[in-house]
Coordinates of C-alpha atoms (C1' of nucleotides) in Angstrom, one line a residue:
Chain A
M218 CA 13.0 -7.1 4.3
I219 CA 14.1 -4.7 2.2
T220 CA 17.3 -3.8 4.3
E221 CA 18.3 -6.9 4.6
Q222 CA 18.3 -7.9 0.9
L223 CA 20.7 -4.6 0.7
A224 CA 22.7 -5.4 3.8
E225 CA 23.2 -8.5 1.7
L226 CA 24.2 -6.5 -1.7
T227 CA 26.4 -4.5 0.1
R228 CA 28.1 -7.1 2.0
S229 CA 29.1 -9.3 -0.6
A230 CA 30.4 -5.5 -2.2
L231 CA 32.2 -5.2 0.8
K232 CA 34.1 -8.6 0.7
G233 CA 34.8 -8.5 -3.0
A234 CA 37.4 -5.0 -2.1
I235 CA 38.7 -6.8 0.8
A236 CA 39.3 -9.8 -1.4
D237 CA 40.8 -7.4 -3.9
G238 CA 43.2 -6.0 -1.3
A239 CA 41.0 -2.3 -2.5
I240 CA 40.2 -1.8 1.5
Q241 CA 42.0 -3.6 4.8
V242 CA 39.4 -4.0 6.9
E243 CA 37.3 -6.6 8.7
A244 CA 33.9 -7.0 7.3
P245 CA 31.6 -6.1 10.0
E246 CA 28.3 -7.9 11.6
T247 CA 25.8 -5.9 10.8
I248 CA 25.3 -3.4 8.0
A249 CA 23.0 -1.0 9.2
F250 CA 20.4 0.9 6.6
E251 CA 18.3 4.2 7.5
R252 CA 15.5 6.1 5.6
P253 CA 17.5 9.5 4.5
K254 CA 15.1 12.4 5.6
R255 CA 15.4 13.9 2.1
R256 CA 14.0 12.4 -0.8
E257 CA 17.0 13.4 -3.1
H258 CA 19.3 10.8 -1.0
G259 CA 17.5 8.3 -2.0
D260 CA 15.2 5.2 -0.3
W261 CA 17.8 3.9 1.7
A262 CA 21.2 5.1 3.1
T263 CA 24.2 3.5 5.0
N264 CA 27.4 4.9 6.6
V265 CA 29.2 1.5 6.4
A266 CA 31.9 3.2 4.5
M267 CA 31.9 6.0 7.3
I268 CA 32.6 3.7 9.7
L269 CA 35.3 1.6 8.1
A270 CA 37.4 4.2 7.1
K271 CA 38.7 4.6 10.4
E272 CA 39.9 1.2 10.3
A273 CA 40.7 0.9 6.9
G274 CA 43.2 4.0 7.3
A275 CA 41.2 5.7 3.9
R276 CA 39.0 8.4 3.6
P277 CA 35.2 7.6 3.6
R278 CA 34.3 8.2 0.5
D279 CA 36.9 6.0 -1.4
V280 CA 35.7 3.5 0.8
A281 CA 32.2 3.6 -0.5
A282 CA 33.9 4.0 -3.8
A283 CA 35.4 0.4 -3.3
I284 CA 32.0 -0.8 -2.2
V285 CA 29.7 0.8 -5.0
D286 CA 32.4 -0.4 -8.2
R287 CA 31.4 -4.0 -6.8
L288 CA 27.8 -3.9 -6.1
P289 CA 25.9 -6.8 -7.7
A290 CA 23.3 -5.8 -9.8
S291 CA 19.8 -6.3 -8.7
E292 CA 16.4 -5.2 -9.8
F293 CA 15.5 -4.0 -6.6
V294 CA 18.0 -1.2 -7.1
E295 CA 17.8 1.9 -9.4
V296 CA 21.0 3.5 -8.7
V297 CA 23.9 3.8 -5.9
E298 CA 25.5 7.3 -5.1
I299 CA 27.6 8.0 -2.4
A300 CA 27.1 11.5 -1.3
G301 CA 28.0 14.0 1.5
P302 CA 30.9 12.8 3.9
G303 CA 30.3 9.0 2.5
F304 CA 26.4 8.2 2.7
L305 CA 25.9 5.3 0.3
N306 CA 22.3 6.3 -0.8
F307 CA 20.3 3.3 -2.8
R308 CA 17.9 4.4 -5.1
L309 CA 15.3 1.8 -5.4
S310 CA 13.6 0.9 -8.5
S311 CA 10.0 1.0 -9.5
V312 CA 10.1 -3.0 -9.7
W313 CA 10.4 -3.2 -6.1
L314 CA 7.9 -0.2 -5.7
H315 CA 5.2 -2.1 -8.0
D316 CA 6.2 -5.7 -5.9
V317 CA 5.3 -3.5 -2.5
V318 CA 1.9 -2.1 -3.3
R319 CA 1.1 -5.6 -4.9
R320 CA 1.9 -7.4 -1.3
A321 CA 0.1 -5.0 0.7
A322 CA -3.0 -5.0 -1.7
D323 CA -3.0 -9.0 -1.5
P324 CA -4.3 -9.6 2.2
S325 CA -3.0 -12.9 2.0
S326 CA 0.4 -11.8 1.3
G327 CA 0.8 -10.9 5.4
F328 CA 2.4 -7.3 4.6
G329 CA 4.2 -5.9 7.7
R330 CA 4.2 -9.2 9.6
A331 CA 6.9 -11.7 10.1
A332 CA 6.9 -14.6 7.5
Q333 CA 7.7 -16.7 9.5
S334 CA 7.2 -17.2 13.1
S335 CA 9.8 -16.6 16.0
G336 CA 9.2 -19.9 17.6
L337 CA 9.7 -17.8 20.9
K338 CA 6.5 -17.6 23.1
T339 CA 6.5 -14.2 25.3
N340 CA 4.3 -13.0 28.1
V341 CA 2.8 -9.5 28.3
E342 CA 1.4 -8.8 31.7
Y343 CA -0.2 -5.3 32.2
V344 CA -2.8 -3.0 33.5
S345 CA -2.7 -5.8 36.4
A346 CA -4.6 -3.6 39.0
N347 CA -5.3 -4.5 42.4
P348 CA -9.1 -5.7 42.9
T349 CA -10.2 -3.1 45.3
G350 CA -11.9 -0.4 42.7
P351 CA -12.8 0.2 39.5
T352 CA -10.4 0.8 36.1
S353 CA -9.5 4.1 36.1
V354 CA -8.3 6.5 33.2
V355 CA -4.8 6.0 33.9
L356 CA -4.8 1.8 33.7
G357 CA -6.5 3.1 30.0
R358 CA -3.1 4.0 29.1
H359 CA -1.7 0.8 30.4
A360 CA -4.4 -0.9 28.4
A361 CA -4.0 0.5 25.3
V362 CA -0.1 0.2 25.7
G363 CA 0.2 -3.7 26.5
D364 CA -2.6 -4.4 24.1
A365 CA -0.4 -2.3 21.5
M366 CA 2.5 -4.0 22.3
A367 CA 1.0 -7.3 22.3
A368 CA 0.1 -6.9 18.6
L369 CA 3.6 -5.4 17.4
L370 CA 5.0 -9.1 19.3
E371 CA 2.7 -11.3 17.7
A372 CA 3.1 -9.2 14.0
V373 CA 6.9 -9.9 14.4
G374 CA 6.2 -13.2 14.6
H375 CA 6.0 -14.1 18.8
E376 CA 3.2 -16.7 20.4
V377 CA 1.9 -14.0 23.2
T378 CA 0.2 -14.2 26.1
R379 CA -1.9 -11.5 27.3
E380 CA -1.8 -11.7 30.8
Y381 CA -3.1 -9.7 34.2
Y382 CA -2.3 -10.4 37.3
F383 CA -4.1 -9.4 40.3
N384 CA -3.4 -9.4 44.1
D385 CA -6.4 -10.7 45.6
A386 CA -4.2 -11.9 48.3
G387 CA -2.6 -9.0 49.8
R388 CA -3.0 -6.4 52.5
Q389 CA -4.6 -3.8 50.2
V390 CA -7.7 -6.1 49.6
I391 CA -8.0 -6.6 53.3
Q392 CA -8.1 -3.0 53.4
F393 CA -10.9 -2.9 51.2
A394 CA -12.3 -5.9 52.6
L395 CA -12.8 -4.0 56.1
S396 CA -14.0 -1.1 53.7
V397 CA -16.9 -2.7 52.9
D398 CA -17.3 -4.2 56.0
A399 CA -17.7 -1.3 57.5
R400 CA -20.2 0.1 55.3
Y401 CA -22.2 -2.7 55.1
R402 CA -22.6 -2.2 59.0
Q403 CA -23.7 0.8 58.7
S404 CA -25.6 0.5 56.4
L405 CA -27.7 -1.9 58.9
G406 CA -27.1 1.1 61.5
I407 CA -24.2 0.1 63.6
D408 CA -21.4 2.4 64.5
A409 CA -19.0 0.7 62.6
A410 CA -15.6 2.1 62.7
F411 CA -14.1 3.4 59.2
P412 CA -10.7 1.4 58.7
E413 CA -7.9 4.1 59.0
D414 CA -6.5 3.3 55.4
G415 CA -9.3 2.0 53.9
Y416 CA -11.1 2.8 50.5
H417 CA -13.3 5.7 50.5
G418 CA -14.9 5.5 47.1
E419 CA -19.0 5.7 46.5
Y420 CA -18.6 2.4 44.9
V421 CA -17.8 0.7 48.5
T422 CA -20.8 1.8 49.8
E423 CA -22.5 0.1 46.7
I424 CA -20.9 -2.7 46.8
A425 CA -22.2 -3.1 50.4
A426 CA -25.8 -2.3 49.5
A427 CA -25.1 -5.1 47.0
L428 CA -24.2 -7.1 49.4
R429 CA -26.8 -6.0 52.5
E430 CA -29.1 -6.8 48.9
E431 CA -28.0 -10.7 49.6
V432 CA -27.7 -11.3 52.7
G433 CA -29.2 -9.2 54.5
E434 CA -28.1 -9.2 58.2
D435 CA -27.1 -12.9 58.4
L436 CA -23.3 -12.1 58.2
L437 CA -23.7 -10.0 61.7
T438 CA -23.7 -13.1 63.8
L439 CA -20.4 -14.3 62.3
P440 CA -17.2 -13.5 63.8
D441 CA -15.2 -10.6 63.0
E442 CA -12.3 -12.9 60.7
E443 CA -15.3 -15.2 58.9
R444 CA -17.8 -12.0 58.3
I445 CA -14.3 -10.0 56.4
E446 CA -13.6 -13.4 54.4
R447 CA -17.2 -13.5 53.3
V448 CA -17.7 -10.0 52.6
R449 CA -14.2 -10.3 50.5
R450 CA -15.1 -13.3 48.6
F451 CA -18.4 -11.2 47.8
A452 CA -16.7 -8.1 46.8
V453 CA -13.4 -9.0 44.7
P454 CA -15.3 -10.9 41.9
L455 CA -17.6 -8.2 42.0
I456 CA -14.7 -5.7 41.6
M457 CA -13.1 -8.0 39.0
G458 CA -16.1 -8.5 37.0
S459 CA -16.6 -5.0 36.7
I460 CA -12.8 -4.4 35.8
Q461 CA -13.2 -7.0 33.0
A462 CA -16.0 -6.1 31.6
T463 CA -15.0 -2.3 31.4
L464 CA -11.9 -3.2 29.7
E465 CA -13.5 -5.5 27.4
R466 CA -15.5 -2.3 26.8
F467 CA -12.1 -0.7 25.7
G468 CA -11.6 -3.6 23.6
T469 CA -8.7 -5.4 25.8
T470 CA -9.2 -8.9 26.4
F471 CA -6.9 -11.1 28.0
N472 CA -5.7 -14.6 27.8
V473 CA -4.9 -15.2 31.5
W474 CA -6.1 -13.7 34.8
F475 CA -3.8 -14.7 36.9
S476 CA -4.8 -14.9 40.7
E477 CA -2.1 -14.0 43.6
A478 CA -3.9 -15.7 45.8
R479 CA -3.3 -19.0 43.7
L480 CA 0.5 -18.8 43.7
H481 CA 0.6 -19.1 47.6
E482 CA -2.3 -21.5 47.8
R483 CA -0.2 -24.1 45.3
G484 CA 2.8 -23.5 47.6
E485 CA 4.7 -21.5 44.5
V486 CA 5.8 -18.4 46.7
M487 CA 7.6 -21.0 49.4
A488 CA 9.3 -22.9 46.9
A489 CA 10.9 -19.9 44.9
I490 CA 11.9 -19.0 48.4
D491 CA 13.1 -22.4 49.3
K492 CA 15.4 -22.0 45.8
L493 CA 16.5 -18.8 47.5
R494 CA 17.9 -20.4 50.5
E495 CA 19.6 -23.7 48.7
K496 CA 21.8 -20.8 47.0
G497 CA 22.6 -18.9 50.5
L498 CA 20.3 -16.0 49.3
I499 CA 18.1 -16.4 52.3
E500 CA 18.7 -14.6 55.7
E501 CA 16.7 -14.4 59.3
L502 CA 17.2 -11.2 60.8
E503 CA 14.7 -9.3 63.7
G504 CA 12.1 -12.6 62.7
A505 CA 11.7 -11.7 59.2
I506 CA 12.8 -13.6 56.4
W507 CA 15.4 -11.8 54.0
F508 CA 16.0 -12.0 50.0
L509 CA 19.7 -11.0 50.0
S510 CA 19.1 -8.9 46.9
S511 CA 21.6 -6.8 47.5
R512 CA 24.3 -9.0 46.3
L513 CA 22.4 -9.3 42.9
G514 CA 22.7 -5.5 42.4
D515 CA 20.1 -4.5 44.4
D516 CA 20.1 -1.2 47.0
K517 CA 19.6 -3.1 49.5
D518 CA 18.0 -6.5 51.1
R519 CA 14.2 -6.9 51.1
V520 CA 11.7 -9.0 53.3
V521 CA 9.8 -11.6 51.9
V522 CA 8.4 -13.1 55.5
R523 CA 7.5 -10.6 57.5
S524 CA 8.1 -11.2 61.2
D525 CA 3.9 -12.1 61.7
G526 CA 4.6 -14.7 59.2
T527 CA 3.3 -13.2 55.7
P528 CA 4.9 -12.8 52.9
T529 CA 5.2 -9.6 51.1
Y530 CA 4.1 -8.6 47.8
F531 CA 7.6 -9.1 46.7
A532 CA 7.4 -12.9 48.0
A533 CA 4.7 -13.4 45.3
D534 CA 6.8 -11.7 42.6
L535 CA 9.2 -14.5 43.3
G536 CA 6.8 -17.3 42.5
Y537 CA 5.3 -15.3 40.2
V538 CA 8.2 -15.4 37.8
L539 CA 9.0 -18.9 38.6
D540 CA 5.6 -19.8 37.3
K541 CA 6.0 -18.1 34.0
F542 CA 9.2 -19.3 33.2
A543 CA 7.8 -23.2 33.8
R544 CA 4.8 -22.3 31.1
G545 CA 7.7 -22.2 28.7
F546 CA 7.8 -18.6 27.9
D547 CA 11.1 -17.3 26.6
D548 CA 10.8 -13.9 27.2
L549 CA 8.5 -11.7 30.3
I550 CA 7.7 -8.4 29.8
Y551 CA 6.1 -6.6 32.5
L552 CA 4.5 -3.0 31.9
W553 CA 4.9 -1.6 34.7
G554 CA 3.8 2.3 36.2
A555 CA 6.8 4.5 36.5
D556 CA 6.2 4.7 40.0
H557 CA 7.4 0.8 40.7
H558 CA 10.6 1.8 39.1
G559 CA 12.3 1.4 42.3
T560 CA 11.5 -2.4 42.4
I561 CA 12.9 -3.0 39.1
P562 CA 16.7 -4.1 40.2
R563 CA 14.9 -6.3 43.2
L564 CA 12.8 -8.0 40.7
M565 CA 15.8 -8.6 39.1
A566 CA 17.9 -9.5 40.8
A567 CA 15.4 -12.4 42.0
A568 CA 15.4 -13.7 38.1
E569 CA 18.6 -14.3 38.1
A570 CA 19.0 -16.2 41.6
L571 CA 16.5 -18.5 40.2
G572 CA 18.6 -19.4 37.3
F573 CA 16.8 -16.7 34.5
E574 CA 19.1 -14.3 32.6
R575 CA 17.7 -10.5 32.8
S576 CA 17.9 -10.0 29.1
R577 CA 14.3 -12.3 29.2
I578 CA 13.0 -9.6 31.1
R579 CA 11.9 -6.8 29.8
I580 CA 10.2 -4.1 32.0
P581 CA 9.0 -1.0 29.8
L582 CA 7.2 1.7 32.4
V583 CA 4.7 3.6 31.9
Q584 CA 4.6 7.7 32.7
T585 CA 2.3 8.9 34.7
V586 CA -1.3 10.3 33.3
R587 CA -2.2 13.2 34.9
L588 CA -5.7 14.4 34.6
V589 CA -6.5 17.9 33.8
R590 CA -10.5 18.6 34.2
G591 CA -11.5 22.3 33.9
G592 CA -7.8 23.8 33.4
E593 CA -7.2 21.9 36.9
A594 CA -5.0 19.2 37.9
V595 CA -7.5 15.8 38.9
K596 CA -5.5 14.1 41.9
G597 CA -6.3 10.8 41.4
S598 CA -6.3 8.2 44.4
K599 CA -7.9 5.2 44.8
R600 CA -7.8 5.2 48.6
A601 CA -9.3 8.7 48.6
G602 CA -12.0 8.0 46.3
V603 CA -10.9 10.1 43.5
I604 CA -10.8 8.7 40.4
I605 CA -11.9 9.1 36.5
P606 CA -13.2 5.9 35.8
L607 CA -12.5 4.5 32.7
D608 CA -15.9 3.6 31.8
E609 CA -16.5 7.6 32.1
L610 CA -13.8 8.0 29.1
I611 CA -14.9 5.9 26.9
D612 CA -18.7 7.7 27.2
E613 CA -17.1 11.2 26.7
V614 CA -14.6 10.2 23.7
G615 CA -15.0 7.0 22.8
A616 CA -12.6 3.9 23.0
D617 CA -10.7 4.4 19.7
A618 CA -9.7 7.8 20.1
A619 CA -9.3 7.4 23.8
R620 CA -6.6 4.3 23.0
Y621 CA -5.4 6.3 20.2
T622 CA -4.6 9.4 22.7
F623 CA -2.6 7.1 24.7
L624 CA -0.9 5.9 21.7
T625 CA 0.3 9.4 20.4
R626 CA 2.9 10.1 22.6
S627 CA 6.3 7.7 23.9
I628 CA 5.4 5.8 26.7
D629 CA 8.1 8.0 28.9
A630 CA 6.4 10.8 28.9
P631 CA 4.1 11.8 31.0
L632 CA 0.3 12.3 29.2
T633 CA -1.2 15.1 30.2
F634 CA -4.4 13.9 29.8
D635 CA -7.2 17.2 29.8
I636 CA -10.7 15.3 29.5
D637 CA -12.6 18.7 28.3
Q638 CA -10.0 18.8 25.4
V639 CA -10.2 15.6 24.5
T640 CA -14.0 15.6 24.7
Q641 CA -14.2 18.1 22.6
Q642 CA -11.4 16.5 20.5
N643 CA -14.0 15.2 18.3
A644 CA -12.7 16.9 14.4
E645 CA -9.6 17.4 15.7
N646 CA -8.5 14.3 16.6
P647 CA -5.6 12.6 14.9
V648 CA -7.7 9.5 15.3
Y649 CA -10.5 10.7 12.9
Y650 CA -7.7 12.1 10.7
V651 CA -6.8 8.2 9.8
Q652 CA -9.9 6.5 9.7
Y653 CA -11.2 8.9 7.7
A654 CA -8.4 8.2 5.1
H655 CA -10.1 4.7 5.6
A656 CA -13.2 5.4 4.9
R657 CA -12.8 7.7 2.2
I658 CA -10.5 4.8 0.5
C659 CA -13.5 2.9 0.9
S660 CA -16.0 5.2 -0.7
I661 CA -13.5 5.5 -3.5
L662 CA -13.9 1.5 -3.8
R663 CA -17.1 1.4 -3.8
K664 CA -17.9 4.6 -6.2
A665 CA -15.2 1.8 -8.6
E666 CA -17.1 -1.1 -8.1
E667 CA -20.5 0.9 -9.0
Q668 CA -19.1 1.3 -12.3
G669 CA -18.3 -1.9 -12.6
V670 CA -14.4 -1.8 -12.0
R671 CA -12.9 -4.2 -9.6
F672 CA -10.1 -4.3 -7.7
D673 CA -7.2 -6.3 -10.6
P674 CA -4.4 -8.0 -8.5
D675 CA -2.5 -7.8 -11.8
A676 CA -3.2 -4.3 -12.6
R677 CA -0.4 -2.7 -14.6
L678 CA 0.8 -0.1 -11.8
E679 CA 3.6 0.9 -14.6
Q680 CA 0.9 3.3 -15.4
M681 CA 0.9 5.7 -12.4
T682 CA 3.9 8.4 -13.0
H683 CA 2.7 11.0 -10.7
P684 CA 5.3 11.7 -7.9
S685 CA 2.2 12.0 -5.2
E686 CA 1.8 8.0 -6.6
E687 CA 4.7 7.5 -5.9
S688 CA 5.5 8.9 -2.3
L689 CA 2.5 6.8 -1.9
M690 CA 3.9 3.7 -2.8
R691 CA 7.3 4.5 -1.2
K692 CA 5.3 5.4 2.5
L693 CA 3.6 2.3 2.1
A694 CA 7.1 0.5 1.3
T695 CA 8.0 1.7 5.0
Y696 CA 5.3 0.1 6.8
E697 CA 7.0 -3.0 6.8
E698 CA 9.8 -1.8 8.6
I699 CA 8.3 0.4 10.9
V700 CA 6.6 -2.6 13.0
P701 CA 9.6 -4.3 13.1
E702 CA 11.0 -1.6 14.4
S703 CA 8.2 -0.2 16.8
A704 CA 8.1 -4.3 18.1
S705 CA 11.9 -4.3 18.9
Q706 CA 11.4 -1.1 20.7
L707 CA 8.4 -1.3 22.1
A708 CA 7.4 1.7 20.8
P709 CA 3.6 1.6 20.1
Q710 CA 3.2 5.5 19.3
K711 CA 5.7 4.6 16.0
I712 CA 2.9 3.1 14.3
T713 CA 0.2 5.8 15.5
R714 CA 2.3 8.4 13.6
Y715 CA 3.1 6.3 10.7
V716 CA 0.1 5.6 10.0
E717 CA -0.7 9.7 10.4
E718 CA 1.9 10.0 7.7
L719 CA 0.3 7.5 5.5
A720 CA -3.0 9.3 5.6
G721 CA -1.5 12.3 4.6
Q722 CA 0.5 10.6 1.7
F723 CA -3.2 9.2 0.9
S724 CA -4.7 12.8 1.1
S725 CA -2.4 14.4 -1.2
F726 CA -2.7 11.5 -3.8
Y727 CA -6.4 11.9 -3.5
R728 CA -6.0 15.3 -4.2
D729 CA -3.6 14.7 -7.2
C730 CA -4.6 11.8 -9.0
R731 CA -8.8 11.6 -10.0
V732 CA -8.9 7.1 -9.4
V733 CA -12.1 6.4 -11.3
S734 CA -11.5 8.1 -14.8
D735 CA -12.2 7.0 -18.4
D736 CA -8.6 5.5 -18.5
R737 CA -9.6 1.9 -17.8
E738 CA -5.8 1.1 -17.4
L739 CA -4.6 3.9 -15.1
T740 CA -8.1 3.1 -12.9
L741 CA -6.8 -0.4 -12.2
A742 CA -3.5 1.1 -11.2
R743 CA -5.0 3.5 -8.8
I744 CA -7.6 1.1 -7.2
A745 CA -4.5 -1.6 -6.6
L746 CA -2.7 1.8 -5.0
C747 CA -6.3 2.1 -3.2
V748 CA -6.3 -1.3 -2.0
A749 CA -2.7 -1.5 -0.9
T750 CA -3.3 1.5 1.1
R751 CA -6.6 0.9 3.0
N752 CA -5.2 -2.6 3.4
V753 CA -2.0 -0.7 5.7
I754 CA -4.1 1.5 7.3
A755 CA -6.3 -1.1 8.5
S756 CA -3.2 -3.3 9.7
G757 CA -1.9 -0.4 11.5
L758 CA -4.8 0.8 12.9
G759 CA -5.6 -2.9 14.0
L760 CA -2.1 -2.7 15.7
V761 CA -3.1 -0.1 18.1
G762 CA -6.4 -1.4 18.6
V763 CA -8.6 1.2 16.8
S764 CA -11.2 0.8 14.0
A765 CA -10.9 1.2 10.4
P766 CA -14.6 2.1 9.6
E767 CA -15.5 1.9 6.6
R768 CA -18.1 5.1 6.3
M769 CA -18.3 7.9 8.5
Chain B
rG14 C1' 21.0 13.2 49.4
rC15 C1' 20.3 8.6 46.0
rG16 C1' 18.1 6.2 41.7
rC17 C1' 14.3 6.1 37.4
rC18 C1' 12.3 9.5 33.4
rC19 C1' 11.1 14.3 31.3
rG20 C1' 13.2 19.2 28.9
rU21 C1' 13.4 20.2 21.0
rA22 C1' 8.4 25.6 17.2
rG23 C1' 3.1 30.2 20.8
rC24 C1' 0.8 25.0 22.7
rU25 C1' 0.6 19.1 22.7
rC26 C1' 4.3 16.1 21.3
rA27 C1' 7.3 12.9 17.2
rG28 C1' 12.8 12.4 15.8
rC29 C1' 15.5 4.8 15.6
rU30 C1' 21.0 1.2 18.4
rG31 C1' 25.0 9.1 16.6
rG32 C1' 24.5 10.9 10.5
rA33 C1' 23.3 15.1 5.4
rU34 C1' 19.6 22.0 5.4
rA35 C1' 15.6 19.8 13.4
rG36 C1' 9.9 17.8 12.2
rA37 C1' 3.8 16.6 12.9
rG38 C1' -0.5 17.9 14.8
rC39 C1' -3.0 22.1 16.8
rA40 C1' -3.0 27.5 16.9
rU41 C1' -2.3 32.2 13.6
rC42 C1' -2.4 34.6 8.8
rG43 C1' -3.5 33.7 3.5
rG44 C1' -5.3 30.8 -0.5
rA45 C1' -8.6 26.1 -2.4
rC46 C1' -15.6 22.5 -3.0
rU47 C1' -20.5 22.3 -10.6
rU48 C1' -15.6 16.6 -10.2
rC49 C1' -14.6 9.7 -6.4
rU50 C1' -16.1 12.0 1.1
rA51 C1' -13.7 19.8 2.7
rA52 C1' -14.2 15.0 9.3
rU53 C1' -9.6 17.5 3.2
rC54 C1' -5.9 20.1 0.5
rC55 C1' -1.9 24.1 -0.7
rG56 C1' 1.4 27.7 0.8
rA57 C1' 3.3 31.2 4.6
rG58 C1' 5.4 32.6 9.4
rG59 C1' 7.7 30.1 14.2
rG60 C1' 13.9 27.3 17.2
rU61 C1' 20.8 29.4 21.2
rC62 C1' 17.6 21.1 20.8
rG63 C1' 16.9 23.7 28.9
rG64 C1' 22.8 26.0 30.0
rG65 C1' 28.0 24.7 30.0
rG66 C1' 31.8 21.2 29.0
rG67 C1' 33.9 16.2 26.8
rU68 C1' 34.1 11.5 23.3
rU69 C1' 34.6 12.2 16.7
rC70 C1' 35.0 13.2 10.7
rG71 C1' 29.8 14.4 12.6
rA72 C1' 25.8 15.2 19.0
rA73 C1' 19.0 17.0 19.9
rU74 C1' 20.7 11.3 19.8
rC75 C1' 26.4 8.9 23.6
rC76 C1' 29.6 10.7 28.7
rC77 C1' 30.0 14.3 32.9
rU78 C1' 27.5 18.9 35.5
rC79 C1' 24.5 22.3 36.4
rC80 C1' 19.3 24.1 36.5
rG81 C1' 14.0 23.3 36.7
rG82 C1' 10.1 19.5 36.5
rG83 C1' 7.8 14.5 37.8
rC84 C1' 8.4 9.7 40.0
rG85 C1' 10.6 6.4 43.4
rC86 C1' 13.7 5.2 47.8
rG87 C1' 8.2 0.2 53.6
rC88 C1' 8.4 -6.2 57.5
rC89 C1' 2.5 -1.0 51.4
rA90 C1' 1.4 -2.6 46.5

RNA sequence: GCGCCCGUAGCUCAGCUGGAUAGAGCAUCGGACUUCUAAUCCGAGGGUCGGGGGUUCGAAUCCCUCCGGGCGCGCCA
């Protein structure tokens, strides 16, 4: 990456200055570069002189001068200026700019992606909704964010596993099975009571009807417990299938579907509790078994096995984290809803107690989705049966627009999803703006091909001198920095934003510069720039799971 | 009461581990299609970055405090 090269040059100059006795400081470990907001401040700037000034007991601009005087020559750097309070502003050369365009235009160069594997295996677990109802719009945000994070981590060289954890063992599933069972029996004319905390959705009745279709009245003769179990075994896979189908329609596919029940069956939950017991972190009180998580930073201790002998959801978490690390992952990402933030300290405490560093776990929290329809907030409650199914949203706005909308905002910000607005968002949604730029480039390239002009990787890029061409090239160049930045911060909204800016730069270029013209040399150069831009738009859209159409 | 997140243009939101004159889209107003896609482009107006302290060469960004909003604080998940 260019910032690394610039940091290397600067470090070398700084060492020279120290060796010469020009400034007396310790060379810093990292020299940070940032993109100045203003064009005239160059392509990259560093504040290293200002940071060192205090320690050196010198004025920032003098420190800067000592560095600039000793900067090694580089074909990529055109000029370095000392500006403002002591910034070093680097203006890069066209050699660098053209190198960027050539690499971006070449699909095999892996532009924007890590040159080599990081050697790290990362598990990204997301969505992970209970198999008790269809996938809601809320989970669509999770799916979009999780997919983008996974893609970003792959782009920086990690080996990523996308995982969905489903609670097919807990109380919620029992409630769900009881709900279906009640509807099943009611449909057979029995006056069955509906469970108090049951699931009221229409889909419950539909599943019950499907069950009746399948088995008729056969289950009625079974004892309650057995019948409920039969209902559960019928209903849960049905729901899981529908969740999976919806997510696939949305463009989300998981590598691993992880069952909580299997975790219990394999004894991993109890193994985790035993491990904690060995460390003296388990205590029995009032018939329940507690994990003393408060000793590791949690607010209070947590029950892992209830007094009735059944393990809690949190107990499964213990086994699960153990299982994940046992599978060889270096880093775990749990993408959770913000309403689960209170459970972070206990999971971290558990991980630490089980012997894993907290830094290996990251838990980004996705804020709520507020649904608005007809100007009024829609309260989403799965149990009350009021949800907006993700399927419905896909029908109305399409997977691309929905996905993109979910990813334009920071995950920390609550998202107001106005169904009506997004529905009529046809031409106003920025996703179409970006896709349009891509389609337009494809159209130009088709036109060029009709006239017998094809992309030539050896095109003479120095033919391009217009400011719009230069701006576009510079915007392309920042992609290599945006991707790792976005990945390390787990901030996919930076990609949607970047891709909009890139599309905007392209539109300006399109206005100012005719690509296919009589000037063959210039035409070839501009085609190369178009190909580079098209590739980067497609790559960026790919990271956020949105298609890049060739025609619109 | 305690904890987490949010408060930036009329609206929806960006703003990276503190940087130079705070940005984008939408909306509003005014312009641009015999030319490779007008789902486009160009221009204009619009701000006490919730309030107040502090840290420093420098704060929308970090710390404290207050106000306002969301979410959580179970032997639910």
